Amino acid sequence: MAERRAIDVDGKRVELDAASTLAAALASSGAHVLRRSAHGEARGPVCGMGSCYECRCTIDGAEQERACLHTVASVSRVATRGASARSADAPPRAHRRIACDVLVVGAGPAGLAAAEHAARRGKRVVLVDENPGLGGQIWRADRGPESARARAAVSAKVDVRTETSVVLPLGERRLRLASRDEVLDVRFDALVLATGATELLLPFPGWTLPNVLGLGGLQALAKGGLELAGKRVVLAGSGPLLLAVADVVARKGASVLAVAEQAPRANLARFGVALAARPAKLAQAFGFAGALAKLRTSAWPVEAVGGERLSAIVLRGARGLETLECDYAGVGFGLVPNGRLAAALGCALDGRRVRVDAEQRTSVAWIFAAGECTGIGGKDKARLEGEIAGASAAGDLEPARRLAGARERELAFADRIERAFAPRAELRTLARPETIACRCEDVTCGEVARATELARGVDADVRDAGARGGAADAAAFAWRTSKLQTRAGMGACQGRVCGPALEFLDGRTARDVRAPLAPVTLDALAAPMETPQ
Amino acid sequence: MKRALVVGAGIVGAACAERLARDGFVVTVVDHRPVGSVATGAGMGHILVMDDPPAEFALTLRSRILWDELAPSLSTSVDHAACGTLWVAADEDELAEAERKRARLAAAGVAAELLDGAALARLEPNLRGGLLGGLRLTEDGIVYPPAAAAWFLERAGATHERHVRRAPVVSVESGRARLADGTVLEADVIVLAAGLETRALVRGLPLRARKGHLVITDRHPGFCRHEIVELGYIKNAHGAGLESVACNVLARPNGQVLVGSSRQFDVEDPAVEPRMLAKVVARATEFLPSLARLRAIRAWTGLRATTPDGLPVIGPVPGASGVFVAAGHEGLGITASTGTAELVAELASGRRGVLDPAPYRIERFQEAKRG
């Protein structure tokens, strides 16, 4: 039987599963509301992996901590819903400086492969990740610190540092990292970015209700220990993740009421195998036959209903509108490459993909990138690119040549996924003017639209600039205007959620990534900057 | 119908547009960047009375009065609040300075309360122990500057005749301005309020960049109530040193805490410098130790436009009838935007007003050169 641990939640002693993530354990105990938003709305976990900042609470005296990045075993005291429980007497963090040959950021399949393949070439490798365990989202452990598979992917030679964030660029070949105990200035020769992807979460009425999560978020919580036995779950959105998550939650005993894929059946059919003719093949590919029975295509969510948390979700599909009462919903419209760190370090992006050459080298000579951040293609692409990137970063270009063909095939597969699951235009019309666009600052879609209207002369010129070919410039101008005027994108997540959403909705594009690269307590910024050694 | 053209959609330009519109001008505003996105968007948003030198005192005090008059009609997005300023004394010299400030303010009828160390600790419990005292100005305030600039523009367009053009201005002469795309805009009155970029439009305008760094935290409601400034700030802000930092911490009404400040002369690269960031945060943390536990979510920089004597340049451009400049407000552009706009409107229509325009004229620099 699982080990239980008693912790203090809002002044009450609560027994939780020690191996669960705090976000999952709190939800299992019935604490669905972890914070109050700027305007007092109830909010709970969404992404489950540290990028949406909706699960912030006060953990052991530290305010605005993300519950999804903590395991119950390492927590003693939690205060939710803005209860102030700041303690001033935290011990100061140590400030150290280290050097290595290759620094790898992100410990999913790409980062693990990169670290291992650089280490095999005799390089001193440091591997960092914000999450408590190795493996990223795809190899996330099923209740526990990390999966054996992830741990086996790197040898003991690699210096692994989990629960560690990249917080500041310190100039060429130097970064500042921060963990709970120390601030670490790292000097390196080469950097490999394996920063993965985030989910495209699109605004629709009710999408901010607690228990409406991303697909990946629901999966992360499920694997993190969320108790789902007997719970009614609706999954909606797009992409291979939809069926994979259906599989995970069904195995946990949830009753999956519907799996709504927004793409038309014909697109799925073109993707890989002929789905209509051979559904079993797809079921096998994604490991879940039962989900197919619940699968409806050309169907999408139009509203989530509830008070302090989700009570039902409304789907639109072939049968018209249908309201399904449920306990949890997982809604995600595909993955978006996470190129934030790359952009902050000056690497060129193509759209949101980090631009790399055949050696996985970015436009900055000492920076490499691998995995989902260079384009969404799944774990095979990630491992392959990780191997190439790790070897290239170690100065060995042979794998880049040897694996070039396989890499091309993976990239073609990535392009096919992107086309097959491209979000349909109707998804742009789900949000009402009063629907929240920026969850951190509670800015509505109507306010964002009005901010551009406010400077309507400017807006007209933006459209002109777009017509003249300055579309990227115009998109950035529009983003900057709405950000400054409404504060959309200025909250804790710094546009990680609303940035891709608004880009899909009306084209405005965030390109400004500001330091610190992850929210960090101010002491980590105050540490002096003297030259190492 | 009289036409006015304002170059610059920062807060000073926007305030000028609004004030000229009230005088019956049909106003066009030109900027090639988003509204309030340059120095305006980089500032803390304080409305702060500075009591020295006298011309800065007159301008900031008049401006604060004008802000208070506007306050009831400001939109909620402007987030105006009277947070007050707390000038903090760490040593006997600074305490003596606090008393001198109080006396100067009192002489002009501005209430300010001298506090001892215990009173200071009661007002702001997160200040470190051992501070000697301070001076509290309860009527100073805070706004969210980009929204304030947009609000001014909105009001200026009450006639539905407002235009905001997105284009750089390349040259200005009496009655006309030429845009980069070749367009010529004609106006009876032209106001040049483009911050540092005004340098390119007015010969001999002695503006220099003075870069500043700021950090903002996540929401930590109740951390502090006032704008907390060390009295050493005055030495730093007005000193000629190439680089300085001073504790300047201000809570936005939503609980986010702004942490500053730094000053670097002639650095025009806007990149955040980790070295300066560290100095800013370390200095602020000396005064507010538990700041170290708050979560920083964003850091940025801005370039203040400064003049050799620290006063802004407000007034007619010699040799170009109907053309006025309003720039060089350094760190007080948000505060002084209202007073500047009033003065510009008075000069444009030949009225005499509350402020004596002499100290702000551009000619003071030519005179200094000749002398």
Coordinates of C-alpha atoms in Angstrom, one line a residue, chain B:
Chain B
M1 CA -10.3 75.0 -36.9
K2 CA -6.9 75.0 -35.3
R3 CA -4.8 71.9 -35.8
A4 CA -2.1 70.5 -33.6
L5 CA 0.3 67.8 -34.3
V6 CA 2.0 65.9 -31.4
V7 CA 5.1 63.8 -32.2
G8 CA 5.3 61.1 -29.6
A9 CA 2.6 58.8 -28.1
G10 CA 4.3 58.5 -24.7
I11 CA 2.7 60.0 -21.7
V12 CA 4.0 63.5 -22.2
G13 CA 2.9 63.6 -25.9
A14 CA -0.5 62.1 -25.0
A15 CA -1.0 64.5 -22.1
C16 CA -0.2 67.4 -24.4
A17 CA -2.6 66.1 -27.0
E18 CA -5.4 65.9 -24.4
R19 CA -4.7 69.4 -23.1
L20 CA -4.6 70.9 -26.6
A21 CA -7.8 69.2 -27.5
R22 CA -9.4 70.8 -24.4
D23 CA -8.3 74.2 -25.9
G24 CA -10.2 73.3 -29.1
F25 CA -7.3 72.0 -31.2
V26 CA -8.0 69.1 -33.5
V27 CA -5.0 66.9 -32.6
T28 CA -3.1 64.3 -34.6
V29 CA -0.5 62.2 -32.8
V30 CA 2.4 60.5 -34.6
D31 CA 4.5 57.7 -33.4
H32 CA 6.1 54.7 -35.0
R33 CA 5.9 52.6 -31.8
P34 CA 3.0 51.4 -29.7
V35 CA 1.3 53.9 -27.4
G36 CA 3.3 54.3 -24.2
S37 CA 5.8 51.7 -25.1
V38 CA 9.1 53.4 -24.7
A39 CA 10.2 55.3 -21.5
T40 CA 6.5 55.5 -20.5
G41 CA 6.1 51.7 -20.5
A42 CA 9.4 51.2 -18.6
G43 CA 8.8 53.5 -15.7
M44 CA 7.3 52.7 -12.2
G45 CA 4.4 55.0 -12.7
H46 CA 5.0 57.2 -9.6
I47 CA 3.4 60.6 -9.2
L48 CA 6.0 62.1 -6.9
V49 CA 6.6 65.7 -5.7
M50 CA 10.3 66.5 -5.8
D51 CA 11.1 69.5 -3.6
D52 CA 14.4 70.6 -5.1
P53 CA 15.5 72.4 -7.2
P54 CA 12.8 75.0 -7.2
A55 CA 11.8 74.6 -10.9
E56 CA 11.4 70.8 -10.4
F57 CA 9.4 71.4 -7.2
A58 CA 7.1 73.8 -9.0
L59 CA 6.5 71.5 -12.0
T60 CA 6.0 68.3 -10.0
L61 CA 3.7 70.0 -7.4
R62 CA 1.6 71.6 -10.1
S63 CA 1.5 68.3 -11.9
R64 CA 0.4 66.4 -8.9
I65 CA -2.5 68.9 -8.4
L66 CA -3.5 68.3 -12.0
W67 CA -3.4 64.5 -11.6
D68 CA -5.6 64.9 -8.5
E69 CA -8.1 66.9 -10.6
L70 CA -8.1 64.2 -13.3
A71 CA -8.3 61.3 -10.8
P72 CA -12.1 61.0 -10.7
S73 CA -12.4 60.7 -14.4
L74 CA -9.5 58.4 -15.1
S75 CA -10.4 54.9 -16.4
T76 CA -10.0 52.0 -14.0
S77 CA -7.2 50.6 -16.3
V78 CA -5.1 53.6 -15.2
D79 CA -5.1 52.1 -11.7
H80 CA -4.5 55.4 -10.0
A81 CA -3.9 55.1 -6.3
A82 CA -2.6 57.5 -3.6
C83 CA 0.0 55.2 -2.1
G84 CA 2.2 58.0 -0.7
T85 CA 6.0 58.2 -0.6
L86 CA 8.2 57.2 2.3
W87 CA 11.7 58.7 2.2
V88 CA 13.8 56.6 4.4
A89 CA 16.8 57.8 6.4
A90 CA 19.6 55.3 7.1
D91 CA 22.0 57.8 8.8
E92 CA 22.1 61.2 10.6
D93 CA 22.9 63.0 7.3
E94 CA 19.8 61.6 5.7
L95 CA 17.7 62.3 8.7
A96 CA 18.8 65.9 8.5
E97 CA 17.9 65.9 4.8
A98 CA 14.5 64.6 5.7
E99 CA 14.0 67.6 7.9
R100 CA 15.2 70.0 5.2
K101 CA 12.8 68.4 2.8
R102 CA 9.9 68.8 5.3
A103 CA 10.7 72.4 5.7
R104 CA 10.9 73.1 2.0
L105 CA 7.6 71.3 1.4
A106 CA 5.9 73.1 4.4
A107 CA 7.0 76.4 3.0
A108 CA 5.1 75.7 -0.2
G109 CA 2.1 74.4 1.8
V110 CA 2.7 70.7 1.2
A111 CA 2.1 68.5 4.2
A112 CA 4.8 65.9 5.0
E113 CA 5.2 64.0 8.2
L114 CA 8.6 63.4 9.8
L115 CA 8.8 59.9 11.3
D116 CA 11.1 58.3 13.8
G117 CA 12.4 54.8 13.4
A118 CA 9.6 53.2 15.4
A119 CA 6.9 55.0 13.4
L120 CA 8.6 53.9 10.2
A121 CA 8.6 50.3 11.3
R122 CA 4.9 50.5 12.2
L123 CA 4.1 51.8 8.8
E124 CA 6.2 49.4 6.8
P125 CA 7.1 46.4 8.9
N126 CA 9.2 44.8 6.1
L127 CA 11.8 47.6 6.4
R128 CA 14.9 46.5 8.2
G129 CA 15.5 47.4 11.8
G130 CA 17.8 50.2 12.8
L131 CA 16.6 52.9 10.3
L132 CA 16.6 56.3 11.9
G133 CA 13.4 57.6 10.5
G134 CA 11.9 59.1 7.4
L135 CA 9.5 61.5 5.7
R136 CA 6.0 60.6 4.6
L137 CA 4.2 62.4 1.8
T138 CA 0.7 60.9 1.8
E139 CA -0.6 62.5 -1.4
D140 CA 2.0 61.1 -3.8
G141 CA 0.5 58.3 -6.0
I142 CA 0.9 55.7 -8.7
V143 CA -0.6 55.1 -12.1
Y144 CA -0.2 52.4 -14.8
P145 CA 1.5 54.6 -17.4
P146 CA 0.7 52.9 -20.7
A147 CA -3.0 52.9 -19.8
A148 CA -2.7 56.6 -18.7
A149 CA -1.2 57.5 -22.1
A150 CA -4.0 55.7 -23.9
W151 CA -6.6 57.4 -21.7
F152 CA -5.1 60.8 -22.6
L153 CA -5.2 59.9 -26.3
E154 CA -8.8 58.7 -26.0
R155 CA -9.8 62.0 -24.4
A156 CA -8.0 64.0 -27.0
G157 CA -10.1 62.1 -29.6
A158 CA -13.4 63.1 -28.0
T159 CA -14.1 65.0 -31.2
H160 CA -13.7 61.8 -33.3
E161 CA -11.1 63.7 -35.2
R162 CA -8.1 62.1 -33.5
H163 CA -5.6 60.3 -35.7
V164 CA -2.7 58.3 -34.5
R165 CA -0.2 57.7 -37.3
R166 CA 2.4 55.0 -37.2
A167 CA 5.4 56.5 -38.8
P168 CA 8.7 58.0 -37.8
V169 CA 9.0 61.8 -38.2
V170 CA 12.1 62.8 -40.1
S171 CA 12.0 66.6 -40.0
V172 CA 9.9 69.4 -38.6
E173 CA 9.6 73.1 -39.5
S174 CA 7.1 75.8 -38.7
G175 CA 3.7 74.5 -39.6
R176 CA 4.7 71.1 -41.1
A177 CA 6.3 67.8 -40.3
R178 CA 7.6 65.3 -42.8
L179 CA 7.2 61.6 -42.1
A180 CA 9.6 58.8 -43.3
D181 CA 7.1 57.7 -45.9
G182 CA 7.1 61.1 -47.5
T183 CA 3.8 62.3 -46.1
V184 CA 3.8 65.9 -45.0
L185 CA 1.4 66.8 -42.1
E186 CA 0.5 70.4 -41.6
A187 CA -0.5 71.9 -38.3
D188 CA -0.7 75.3 -36.6
V189 CA 1.0 74.0 -33.5
I190 CA 3.5 71.1 -33.4
V191 CA 4.7 69.6 -30.1
L192 CA 7.8 67.4 -30.1
A193 CA 7.5 65.0 -27.3
A194 CA 9.4 61.9 -28.5
G195 CA 11.7 61.4 -25.6
L196 CA 15.2 60.7 -26.6
E197 CA 14.2 60.6 -30.3
T198 CA 13.4 64.3 -30.0
R199 CA 17.2 64.8 -30.4
A200 CA 16.9 64.0 -34.1
L201 CA 14.3 66.8 -34.6
V202 CA 15.7 69.7 -32.6
R203 CA 19.2 71.0 -33.3
G204 CA 21.2 71.4 -30.1
L205 CA 18.8 69.7 -27.8
P206 CA 21.2 68.3 -25.1
L207 CA 19.5 65.0 -24.2
R208 CA 21.5 62.0 -22.9
A209 CA 20.3 58.5 -22.1
R210 CA 20.3 57.4 -18.6
K211 CA 19.5 53.7 -18.5
G212 CA 17.5 52.2 -15.6
H213 CA 16.7 48.6 -14.6
L214 CA 13.5 47.5 -12.9
V215 CA 12.2 44.1 -11.7
I216 CA 8.5 43.3 -10.9
T217 CA 7.4 40.5 -8.7
D218 CA 4.4 38.2 -8.7
R219 CA 1.5 39.3 -6.5
H220 CA 2.5 39.5 -2.9
P221 CA -0.4 41.6 -1.4
G222 CA 0.5 43.6 1.7
F223 CA 4.2 43.5 1.3
C224 CA 4.5 47.3 1.3
R225 CA 2.0 50.2 1.0
H226 CA 4.1 53.2 0.1
E227 CA 6.7 54.0 -2.5
I228 CA 9.8 53.4 -0.4
V229 CA 12.8 55.5 -1.4
E230 CA 16.1 55.8 0.4
L231 CA 17.1 59.4 0.9
G232 CA 20.4 58.5 -0.6
Y233 CA 18.4 58.4 -3.9
I234 CA 18.7 62.1 -4.2
K235 CA 22.4 62.0 -4.1
N236 CA 22.4 59.2 -6.7
A237 CA 19.7 60.6 -8.9
H238 CA 21.3 64.0 -9.1
G239 CA 24.9 63.0 -8.9
A240 CA 27.1 63.0 -12.0
G241 CA 28.5 59.5 -11.4
L242 CA 28.3 57.3 -14.4
E243 CA 26.5 54.5 -12.6
S244 CA 24.5 54.3 -9.4
V245 CA 21.8 52.4 -7.6
A246 CA 19.3 53.3 -4.9
C247 CA 16.5 51.5 -3.1
N248 CA 13.2 52.5 -4.7
V249 CA 10.4 50.0 -4.1
L250 CA 6.8 50.5 -5.0
A251 CA 3.8 48.1 -4.7
R252 CA 1.2 48.3 -7.5
P253 CA -2.4 48.2 -6.3
N254 CA -2.6 44.5 -7.4
G255 CA 0.1 43.4 -4.9
Q256 CA 2.9 43.2 -7.5
V257 CA 6.1 44.9 -6.2
L258 CA 8.3 47.0 -8.4
V259 CA 11.9 47.0 -7.4
G260 CA 14.4 49.6 -8.5
S261 CA 16.4 51.6 -9.3
S262 CA 19.6 52.2 -11.3
R263 CA 21.1 54.9 -13.3
Q264 CA 23.7 54.5 -16.0
F265 CA 24.7 57.4 -18.2
D266 CA 25.0 57.0 -22.0
V267 CA 24.2 53.3 -22.1
E268 CA 21.7 53.0 -25.0
D269 CA 21.7 49.2 -25.3
P270 CA 18.4 48.2 -23.7
A271 CA 19.6 44.7 -22.8
V272 CA 19.1 43.7 -19.1
E273 CA 22.5 43.5 -17.6
P274 CA 22.7 40.8 -14.9
R275 CA 25.4 42.8 -13.1
M276 CA 23.2 45.9 -12.7
L277 CA 20.2 43.8 -11.9
A278 CA 22.2 42.2 -9.0
K279 CA 23.2 45.6 -7.7
V280 CA 19.6 46.9 -7.8
V281 CA 18.1 44.0 -6.1
A282 CA 20.9 43.8 -3.5
R283 CA 20.5 47.5 -2.6
A284 CA 16.7 47.2 -2.3
T285 CA 17.1 44.0 -0.2
E286 CA 19.4 45.9 2.2
F287 CA 16.4 48.1 3.2
L288 CA 13.7 45.4 2.8
P289 CA 15.4 42.1 3.7
S290 CA 12.3 39.9 3.1
L291 CA 12.1 41.2 -0.5
A292 CA 14.6 38.3 -1.1
R293 CA 11.7 35.9 -0.7
L294 CA 9.4 37.5 -3.2
R295 CA 9.2 36.0 -6.7
A296 CA 10.5 38.0 -9.5
I297 CA 8.6 37.5 -12.8
R298 CA 10.1 40.0 -15.1
A299 CA 13.0 42.5 -15.4
W300 CA 13.5 45.2 -18.0
T301 CA 15.2 48.4 -18.7
G302 CA 14.3 51.9 -19.9
L303 CA 16.2 54.9 -21.1
R304 CA 15.5 58.1 -19.3
A305 CA 16.0 61.2 -21.4
T306 CA 18.1 63.6 -19.2
T307 CA 19.4 67.1 -19.6
P308 CA 22.6 68.7 -18.2
D309 CA 20.7 70.5 -15.4
G310 CA 18.2 67.7 -14.7
L311 CA 15.2 69.8 -15.7
P312 CA 13.1 69.0 -18.7
V313 CA 13.0 71.1 -21.8
I314 CA 9.6 72.7 -22.3
G315 CA 9.0 75.6 -24.6
P316 CA 9.2 77.1 -28.1
V317 CA 11.8 75.9 -30.5
P318 CA 13.8 79.0 -31.5
G319 CA 13.4 79.9 -35.2
A320 CA 10.4 77.7 -35.7
S321 CA 7.2 79.5 -34.9
G322 CA 4.5 77.3 -33.5
V323 CA 6.8 74.4 -32.8
F324 CA 7.3 73.4 -29.1
V325 CA 9.5 70.8 -27.4
A326 CA 8.5 68.8 -24.3
A327 CA 11.2 66.3 -23.5
G328 CA 14.0 65.4 -21.1
H329 CA 11.9 64.5 -18.1
E330 CA 14.4 61.9 -16.9
G331 CA 12.6 59.8 -14.2
L332 CA 9.7 62.2 -13.7
G333 CA 7.9 62.0 -17.0
I334 CA 4.8 60.3 -15.6
T335 CA 4.5 62.8 -12.8
A336 CA 5.3 65.9 -14.8
S337 CA 3.2 65.0 -17.9
T338 CA 0.2 66.9 -16.7
G339 CA 2.1 70.1 -15.7
T340 CA 4.1 69.9 -18.9
A341 CA 0.9 69.6 -21.0
E342 CA -0.6 72.6 -19.3
L343 CA 2.5 74.7 -19.8
V344 CA 2.7 73.7 -23.5
A345 CA -1.0 74.6 -24.0
E346 CA -0.5 78.0 -22.3
L347 CA 2.5 78.7 -24.5
A348 CA 0.7 77.6 -27.6
S349 CA -2.2 80.0 -27.0
G350 CA -0.1 82.8 -25.4
R351 CA -1.8 82.5 -22.0
R352 CA 0.0 83.1 -18.7
G353 CA -0.5 80.3 -16.2
V354 CA 0.6 78.9 -12.9
L355 CA 4.1 77.9 -13.9
D356 CA 6.9 80.4 -14.9
P357 CA 8.1 79.0 -18.2
A358 CA 11.6 80.5 -18.0
P359 CA 13.5 77.7 -16.2
Y360 CA 12.4 75.1 -18.8
R361 CA 13.3 77.0 -22.0
I362 CA 15.8 75.4 -24.4
E363 CA 17.6 78.7 -24.6
R364 CA 19.1 78.1 -21.2
F365 CA 21.6 75.8 -22.7
Q366 CA 22.7 78.2 -25.5
E367 CA 23.0 80.9 -22.9
A368 CA 25.1 78.7 -20.7
K369 CA 27.3 78.0 -23.7
R370 CA 27.7 81.6 -24.6
G371 CA 28.3 82.6 -21.0

